[in-house]
Structure formats: C-alpha cells, structure tokens
Coordinates of C-alpha atoms in Angstrom, one line a residue:
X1 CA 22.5 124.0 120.9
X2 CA 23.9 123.4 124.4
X3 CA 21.6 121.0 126.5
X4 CA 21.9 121.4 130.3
X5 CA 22.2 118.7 132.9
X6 CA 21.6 118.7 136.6
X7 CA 24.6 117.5 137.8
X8 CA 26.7 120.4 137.7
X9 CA 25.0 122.5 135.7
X10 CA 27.6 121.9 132.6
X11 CA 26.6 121.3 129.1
X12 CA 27.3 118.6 127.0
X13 CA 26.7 118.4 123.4
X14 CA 25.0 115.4 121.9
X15 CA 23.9 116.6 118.5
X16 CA 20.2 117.4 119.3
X17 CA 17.9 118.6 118.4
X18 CA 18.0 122.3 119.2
X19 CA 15.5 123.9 121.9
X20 CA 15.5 127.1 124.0
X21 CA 17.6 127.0 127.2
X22 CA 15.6 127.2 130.3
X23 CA 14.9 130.4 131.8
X24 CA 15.8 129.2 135.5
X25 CA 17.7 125.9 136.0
X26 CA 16.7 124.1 139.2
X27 CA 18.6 124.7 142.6
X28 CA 21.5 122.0 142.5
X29 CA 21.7 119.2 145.5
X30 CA 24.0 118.9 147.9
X31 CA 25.2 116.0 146.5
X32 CA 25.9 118.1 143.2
X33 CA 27.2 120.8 144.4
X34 CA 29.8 118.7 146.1
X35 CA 30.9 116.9 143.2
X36 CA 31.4 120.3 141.6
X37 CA 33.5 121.6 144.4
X38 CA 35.6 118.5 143.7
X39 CA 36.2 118.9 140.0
X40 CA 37.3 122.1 140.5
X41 CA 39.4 121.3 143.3
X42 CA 40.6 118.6 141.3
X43 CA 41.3 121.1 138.0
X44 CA 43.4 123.5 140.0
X45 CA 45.5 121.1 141.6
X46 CA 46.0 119.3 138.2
X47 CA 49.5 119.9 136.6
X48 CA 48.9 119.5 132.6
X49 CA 52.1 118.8 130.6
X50 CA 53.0 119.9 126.7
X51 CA 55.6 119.2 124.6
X52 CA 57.6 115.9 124.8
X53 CA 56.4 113.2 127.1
X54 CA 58.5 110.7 128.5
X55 CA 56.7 107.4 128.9
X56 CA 59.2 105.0 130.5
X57 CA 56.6 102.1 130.3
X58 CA 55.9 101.5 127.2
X59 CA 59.9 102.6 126.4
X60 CA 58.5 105.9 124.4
X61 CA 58.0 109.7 124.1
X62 CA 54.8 110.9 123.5
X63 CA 55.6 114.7 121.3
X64 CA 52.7 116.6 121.8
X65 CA 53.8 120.1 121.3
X66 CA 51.4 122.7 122.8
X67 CA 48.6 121.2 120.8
X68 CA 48.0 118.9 123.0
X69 CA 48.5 118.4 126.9
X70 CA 48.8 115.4 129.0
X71 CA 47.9 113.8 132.9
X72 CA 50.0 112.1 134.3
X73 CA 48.9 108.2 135.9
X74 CA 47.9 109.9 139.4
X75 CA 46.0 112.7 137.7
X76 CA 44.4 110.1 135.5
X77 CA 43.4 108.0 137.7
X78 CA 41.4 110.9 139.6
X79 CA 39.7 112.3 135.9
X80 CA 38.6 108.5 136.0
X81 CA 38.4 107.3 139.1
X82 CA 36.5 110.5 140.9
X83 CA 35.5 112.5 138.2
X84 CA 34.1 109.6 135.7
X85 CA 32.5 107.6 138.8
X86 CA 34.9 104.5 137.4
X87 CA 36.2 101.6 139.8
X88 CA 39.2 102.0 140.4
X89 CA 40.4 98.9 139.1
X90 CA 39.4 100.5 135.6
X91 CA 42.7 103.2 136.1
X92 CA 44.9 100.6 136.6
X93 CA 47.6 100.0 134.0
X94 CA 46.5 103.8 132.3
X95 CA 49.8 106.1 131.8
X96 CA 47.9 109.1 131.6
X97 CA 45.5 111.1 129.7
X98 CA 45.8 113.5 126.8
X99 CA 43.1 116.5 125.8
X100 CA 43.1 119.6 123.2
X101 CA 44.7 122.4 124.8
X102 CA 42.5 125.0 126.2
X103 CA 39.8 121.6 127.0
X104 CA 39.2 119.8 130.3
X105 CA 37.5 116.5 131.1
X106 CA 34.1 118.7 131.8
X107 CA 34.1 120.5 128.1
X108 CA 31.2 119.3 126.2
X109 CA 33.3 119.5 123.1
X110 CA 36.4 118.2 124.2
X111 CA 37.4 114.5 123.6
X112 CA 39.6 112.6 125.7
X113 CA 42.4 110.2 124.8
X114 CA 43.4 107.3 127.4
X115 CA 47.2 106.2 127.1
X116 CA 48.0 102.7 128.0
X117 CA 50.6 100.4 127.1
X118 CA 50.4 96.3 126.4
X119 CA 53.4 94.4 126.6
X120 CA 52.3 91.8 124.5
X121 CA 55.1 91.6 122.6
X122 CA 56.4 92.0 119.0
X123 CA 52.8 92.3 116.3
X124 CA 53.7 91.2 113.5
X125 CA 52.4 93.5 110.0
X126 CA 51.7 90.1 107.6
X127 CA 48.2 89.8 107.5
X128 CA 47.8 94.0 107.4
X129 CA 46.2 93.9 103.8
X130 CA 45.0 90.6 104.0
X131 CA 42.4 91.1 106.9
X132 CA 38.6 91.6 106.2
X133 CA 37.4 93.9 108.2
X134 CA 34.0 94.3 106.5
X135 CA 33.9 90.7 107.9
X136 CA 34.6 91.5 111.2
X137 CA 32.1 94.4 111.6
X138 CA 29.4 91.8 110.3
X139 CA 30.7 89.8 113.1
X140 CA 30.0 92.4 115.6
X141 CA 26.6 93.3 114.6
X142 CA 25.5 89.5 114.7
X143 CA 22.7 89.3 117.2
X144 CA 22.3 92.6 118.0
X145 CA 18.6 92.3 117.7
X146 CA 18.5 89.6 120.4
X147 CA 21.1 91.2 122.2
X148 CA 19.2 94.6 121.8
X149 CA 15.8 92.4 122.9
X150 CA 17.3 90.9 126.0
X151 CA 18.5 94.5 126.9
X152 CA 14.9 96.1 126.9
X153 CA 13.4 93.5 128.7
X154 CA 16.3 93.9 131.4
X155 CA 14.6 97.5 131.3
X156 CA 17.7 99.0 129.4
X157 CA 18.1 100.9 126.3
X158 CA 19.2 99.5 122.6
X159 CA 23.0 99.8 121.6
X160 CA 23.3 99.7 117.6
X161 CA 26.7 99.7 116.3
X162 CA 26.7 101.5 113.2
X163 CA 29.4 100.7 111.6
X164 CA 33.2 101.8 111.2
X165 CA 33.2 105.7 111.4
X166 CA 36.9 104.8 110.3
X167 CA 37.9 102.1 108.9
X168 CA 40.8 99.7 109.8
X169 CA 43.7 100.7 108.1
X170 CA 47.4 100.2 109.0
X171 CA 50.7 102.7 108.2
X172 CA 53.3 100.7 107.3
X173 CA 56.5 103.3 108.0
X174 CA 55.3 104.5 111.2
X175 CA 53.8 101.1 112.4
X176 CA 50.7 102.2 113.5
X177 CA 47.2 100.8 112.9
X178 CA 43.8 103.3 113.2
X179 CA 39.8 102.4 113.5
X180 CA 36.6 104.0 114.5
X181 CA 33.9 103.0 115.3
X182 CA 30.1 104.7 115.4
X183 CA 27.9 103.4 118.4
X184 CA 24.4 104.3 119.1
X185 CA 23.1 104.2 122.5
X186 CA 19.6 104.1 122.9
X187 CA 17.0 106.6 120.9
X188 CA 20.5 109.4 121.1
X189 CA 20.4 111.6 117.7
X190 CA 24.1 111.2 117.5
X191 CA 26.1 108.3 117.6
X192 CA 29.3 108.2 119.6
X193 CA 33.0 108.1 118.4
X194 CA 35.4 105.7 119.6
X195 CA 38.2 106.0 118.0
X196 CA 41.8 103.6 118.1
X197 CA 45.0 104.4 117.6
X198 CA 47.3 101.5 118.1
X199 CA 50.9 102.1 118.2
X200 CA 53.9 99.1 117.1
X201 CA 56.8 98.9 119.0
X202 CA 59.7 96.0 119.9
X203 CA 58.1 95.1 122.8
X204 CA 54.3 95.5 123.1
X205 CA 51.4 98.2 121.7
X206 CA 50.9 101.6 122.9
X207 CA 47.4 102.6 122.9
X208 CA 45.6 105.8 122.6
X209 CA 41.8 105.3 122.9
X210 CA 39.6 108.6 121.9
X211 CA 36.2 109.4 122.6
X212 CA 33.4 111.8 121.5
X213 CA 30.7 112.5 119.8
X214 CA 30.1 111.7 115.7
X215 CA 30.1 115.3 114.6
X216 CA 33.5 115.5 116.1
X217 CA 34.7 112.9 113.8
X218 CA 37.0 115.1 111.6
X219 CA 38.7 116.6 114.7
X220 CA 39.5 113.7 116.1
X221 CA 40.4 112.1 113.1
X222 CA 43.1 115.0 112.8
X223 CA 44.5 114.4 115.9
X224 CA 44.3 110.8 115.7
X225 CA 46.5 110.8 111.9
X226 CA 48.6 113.6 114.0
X227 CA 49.2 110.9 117.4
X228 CA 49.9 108.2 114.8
X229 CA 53.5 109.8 113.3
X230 CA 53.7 111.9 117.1
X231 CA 55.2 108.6 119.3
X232 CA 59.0 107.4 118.9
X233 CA 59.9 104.6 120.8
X234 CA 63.6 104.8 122.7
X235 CA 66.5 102.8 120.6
X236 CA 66.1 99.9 121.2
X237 CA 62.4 99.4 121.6
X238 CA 61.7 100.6 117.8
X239 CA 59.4 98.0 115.9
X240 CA 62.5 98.1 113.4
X241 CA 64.9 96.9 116.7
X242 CA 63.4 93.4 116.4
X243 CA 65.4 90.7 117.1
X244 CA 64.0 87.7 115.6
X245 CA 64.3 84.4 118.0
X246 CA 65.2 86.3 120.8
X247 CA 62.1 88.7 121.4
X248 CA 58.4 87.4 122.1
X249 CA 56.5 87.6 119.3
X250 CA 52.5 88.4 119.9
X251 CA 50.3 85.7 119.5
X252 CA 48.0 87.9 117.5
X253 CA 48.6 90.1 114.2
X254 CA 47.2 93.0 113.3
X255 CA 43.5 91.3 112.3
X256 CA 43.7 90.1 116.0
X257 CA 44.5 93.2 117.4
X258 CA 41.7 95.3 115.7
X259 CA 39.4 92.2 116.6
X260 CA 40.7 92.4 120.4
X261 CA 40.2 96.3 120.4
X262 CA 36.5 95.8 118.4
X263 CA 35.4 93.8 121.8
X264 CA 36.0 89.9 123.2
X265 CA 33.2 87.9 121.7
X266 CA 34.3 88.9 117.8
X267 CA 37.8 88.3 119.5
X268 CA 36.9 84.4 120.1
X269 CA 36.2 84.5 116.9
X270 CA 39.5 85.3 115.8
X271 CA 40.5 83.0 118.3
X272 CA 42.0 86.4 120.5
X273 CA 40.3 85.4 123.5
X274 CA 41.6 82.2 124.6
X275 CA 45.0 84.6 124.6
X276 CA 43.5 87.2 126.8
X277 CA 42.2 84.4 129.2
X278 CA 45.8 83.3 128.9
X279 CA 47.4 86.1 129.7
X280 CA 45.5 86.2 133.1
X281 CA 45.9 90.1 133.0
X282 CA 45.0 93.5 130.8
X283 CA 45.7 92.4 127.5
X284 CA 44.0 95.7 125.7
X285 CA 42.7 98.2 128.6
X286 CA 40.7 100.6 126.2
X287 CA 38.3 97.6 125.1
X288 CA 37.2 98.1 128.5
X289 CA 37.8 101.6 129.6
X290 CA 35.7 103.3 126.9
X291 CA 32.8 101.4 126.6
X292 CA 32.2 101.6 129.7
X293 CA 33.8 104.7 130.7
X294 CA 33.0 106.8 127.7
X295 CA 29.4 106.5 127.8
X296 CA 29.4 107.3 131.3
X297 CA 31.0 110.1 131.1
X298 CA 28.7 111.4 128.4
X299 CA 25.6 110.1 129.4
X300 CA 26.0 110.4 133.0
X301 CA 28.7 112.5 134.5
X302 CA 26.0 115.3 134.1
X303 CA 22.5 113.5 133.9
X304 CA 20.9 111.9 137.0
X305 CA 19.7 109.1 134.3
X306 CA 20.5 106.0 136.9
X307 CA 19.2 103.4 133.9
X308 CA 21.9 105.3 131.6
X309 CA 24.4 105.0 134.0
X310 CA 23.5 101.4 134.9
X311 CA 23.4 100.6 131.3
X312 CA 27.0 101.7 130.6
X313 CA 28.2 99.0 133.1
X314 CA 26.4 96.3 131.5
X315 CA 28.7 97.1 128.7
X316 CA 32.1 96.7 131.1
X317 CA 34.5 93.9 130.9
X318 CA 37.1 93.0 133.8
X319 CA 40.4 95.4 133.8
X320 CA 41.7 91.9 135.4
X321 CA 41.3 87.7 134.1
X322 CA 42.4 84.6 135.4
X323 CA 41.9 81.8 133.0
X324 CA 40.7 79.7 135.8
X325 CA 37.7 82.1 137.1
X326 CA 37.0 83.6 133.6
X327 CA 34.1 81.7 132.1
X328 CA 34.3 79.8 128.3
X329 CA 32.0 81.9 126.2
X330 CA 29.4 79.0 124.4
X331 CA 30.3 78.7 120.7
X332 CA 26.4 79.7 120.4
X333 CA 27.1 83.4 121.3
X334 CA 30.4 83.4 119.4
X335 CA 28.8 86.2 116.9
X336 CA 27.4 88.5 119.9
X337 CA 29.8 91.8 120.2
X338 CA 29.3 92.4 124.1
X339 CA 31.6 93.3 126.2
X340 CA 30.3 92.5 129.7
X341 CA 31.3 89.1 131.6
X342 CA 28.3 86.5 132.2

C-alpha cells in the first residue's frame, strides 16, 4: 500500500505495513507547493534519450534501447542537485542518469541509476576468484553496534547493513563486476537496495550505481545483468585493447574495487584508501552519491523528517580529497564501515 508524504503529496513505497489512505491530506505549504511547481517544470523541460548513448568520457556507448532512457550531465545534475536537495559538488563528475521507461525521479517504484566514469586506469581480473568477500562483508559490519550506539546518542537512527542482497561476482567475457548490498535505516520494514555495476575498460571503470527498495531486488537485478553486456567501449578503449607497459595499470584489482565501492574504512583495510587520498580527486563517485543521496531521496524528498534527512548526510563522504587535508583514519576504527569524514 502506497504511504503519502507531505512534501508533494507523492507516494513512495517502503514495504509497509499496509493502512488505509487518509480521507483528507493536509493543505500543502508554500514551501511545498513550490518545490512541486519546480519538478514539474523541471520534467517538462527534461529531454530523455533511448537507444544508443554516446559517452565520450569514459570512451563508450551506453545501448539502452527503449527499455531504458537516459539524462544527460546538465539534466542530472538538476534531478540531483534541485530535486534530491544534493550539494552540488555531489553532481560533479556524473555523466548522466538512467530510469525504466515510463518512470521519473518522483515514481515510488522507479529506481535510479547514476552513470559515472573513473579514469583509474587498466583493473586488472587476477584476484576475481580469489577474493573473499564473505570476509569483506564481516569487515563492514565490525562495530556496527558502537557505531549504531554513538548514532543514537547523536539523536539519530540505527543503520544495519544486512548483508550482500547480491553477492560480488565478476563476468569474465564482458569484464564487468556486479554487487548488492541490503541496508537498513533505522526501525524501516524494508531494507534498501544498492546495487553496483562496475564496468572494465582500457582506461578506467564505468559505473552504474542503482538504488531502490529490497522488494525491487529482482527488477533491478534484471536490468543490472542487462547494463552489464549493454556498454561497448570505442576501439581502442576495450579492456582487451590493453597495452601492457604502455597504459597505467590501477593500483587496485577487482577485491579493491568492490572494497572501494563497499565504503572507505573496509577500503583501508584493503589498503584502497591510501590510493584515494592519493589520487587527491573522485576515485569512485557512487560510494558517495548513494549513500547519501539515495536515502535522501527516499527518506526525505517527500517526508519533512529533518532527523532522517540529517541522518543521511552523516553517511556522506567528500565528492573531492587532497591527501594533505584528508585526515589518517586510526588503525582502531579500521573495521568501522562509515562513510562520513571525521
């Protein structure tokens, strides 16, 4: 059953419990009828492509056939920037957008999919089947409970990670690695999705991060298994086009990648973070985009809950680094899976 929120009277399903729809829904504010006017401005002026995708960054075509549809980077960056309450630091670096045809960014049902592009480099596949990601995960839950207790007595809710909704695995012939992941936010019936789909090229990874809600999992699990064989990279920039000695190779396989996409603290522990520091800039956008983005957008693009919405940016990291302002993490927290910066 739909539940209604204030904000613009839209609905947005969580998996809850089901209960009768009010009879009268109070008068909206000014304030909310504004941001209403300016989503639908916004969706009328917004020109959604099908069909093949040229993305000249990341040296790829994105074939989405009319499945699918896709924002462009200035479209994007108003979904995130003004529609998603985001900084807009947070849509720098983002190629575009991608929903279910017939969906927009306000469907309670619909999931979105943030395209950006890291060029990291050549990943190399070695350690693919060698990688224990039952490890990792154990890595990410460590300290939650102290994490979880530190949180209440900030006056915010609990965040449980459940577990992999997908785990890691990694195609081989079209070089693309896939995992979800099942968060719980606070005393929510259903968990949310997050779902990865990392894409290998000659150059650097193209990333499409997914969000929703668990009882969406087999949807977006389709369209994840469909995005994974849906990008080609130009000639040239094929993960097969390597040219060893010449081209940078990533300082990271594919354990590393998963552990930088899984969040910075299990990172360190991979020894992924030191890199990122490195790299003074965006090493994997998504790690920061949709846990803070995606729980605002389904917690409080339509809810007035200011602790929710708080609470989703104590779960940001920077979009930007610099080695020299970014702080060490102490080997003591090593274990803790959060994502903000102290």
């Amino acid at each position: 059953m739909k539940r209604y929120w204030s904000a613009v009277g839209a609905v947005l399903l969580l998996g809850v419990t089901a209960t009768a729809v009010p009879a009268q829904q109070p008068a909206p504010t000014a304030e909310q009828r504004a941001y209403e006017a300016k989503v639908k401005d916004m969706l009328q002026r917004q020109q959604p492509q099908t069909g093949d995708i040229a993305l000249p960054e990341a040296k790829a075509t994105l074939h989405l056939g009319k499945d699918y549809y896709y924002l462009d980077a200035k479209a994007a960056r108003e979904v995130i920037v003004d529609a998603w309450g985001n900084p807009a630091a947070q849509a720098d670096g983002v190629l575009g957008l991608v929903f279910p045809a017939g969906k927009t960014f306000l469907d309670d049902d619909a999931w979105g999919a943030v395209i950006t592009y890291d060029q990291s480099g050549y990943v190399k596949d070695d350690d693919a089947a060698s990688t224990d990601f039952d490890a990792l995960m154990s890595d990410m839950k460590s300290g939650e409970e102290e994490r979880n207790k530190e949180r209440s007595e900030a006056g915010y809710p609990p965040v449980h990670l459940v577990g992999w909704a997908e785990r890691p695995a990694y195609d081989r012939a079209h070089h693309s690695v896939i995992w979800a992941r099942d968060i719980r936010f606070g005393d929510a019936a259903e968990g949310t999705l997050n779902y990865d789909v990392r894409l290998l090229g000659r150059f650097g990874v193209l990333s499409l991060n997914m969000i929703s809600t668990m009882s969406h999992l087999p949807e977006v699990k389709a369209a994840a298994a469909k995005f994974g064989g849906s990008v080609t990279f130009d000639q040239g920039a094929r993960y097969a086009d390597f040219v060893p000695d010449v081209d940078k190779v990533a300082e990271y396989g594919i354990g590393g990648l998963v552990a930088a996409g899984a969040g910075l603290l299990a990172a360190k522990k991979l020894g992924v973070l030191a890199l990122m520091l490195a790299f003074g800039k965006k090493l994997l956008i998504p790690i920061i985009l949709f846990f803070g983005v995606a729980w605002r957008w389904i917690k409080g693009k339509f809810g007035g809950n200011k602790a929710a919405q708080e609470e989703a940016y104590a779960y940001e990291a920077p979009v930007e680094s610099d080695a020299e302002t970014v702080p060490e993490v102490p080997a003591e927290e090593d274990s803790r899976p959060k994502l903000s910066k102290d």
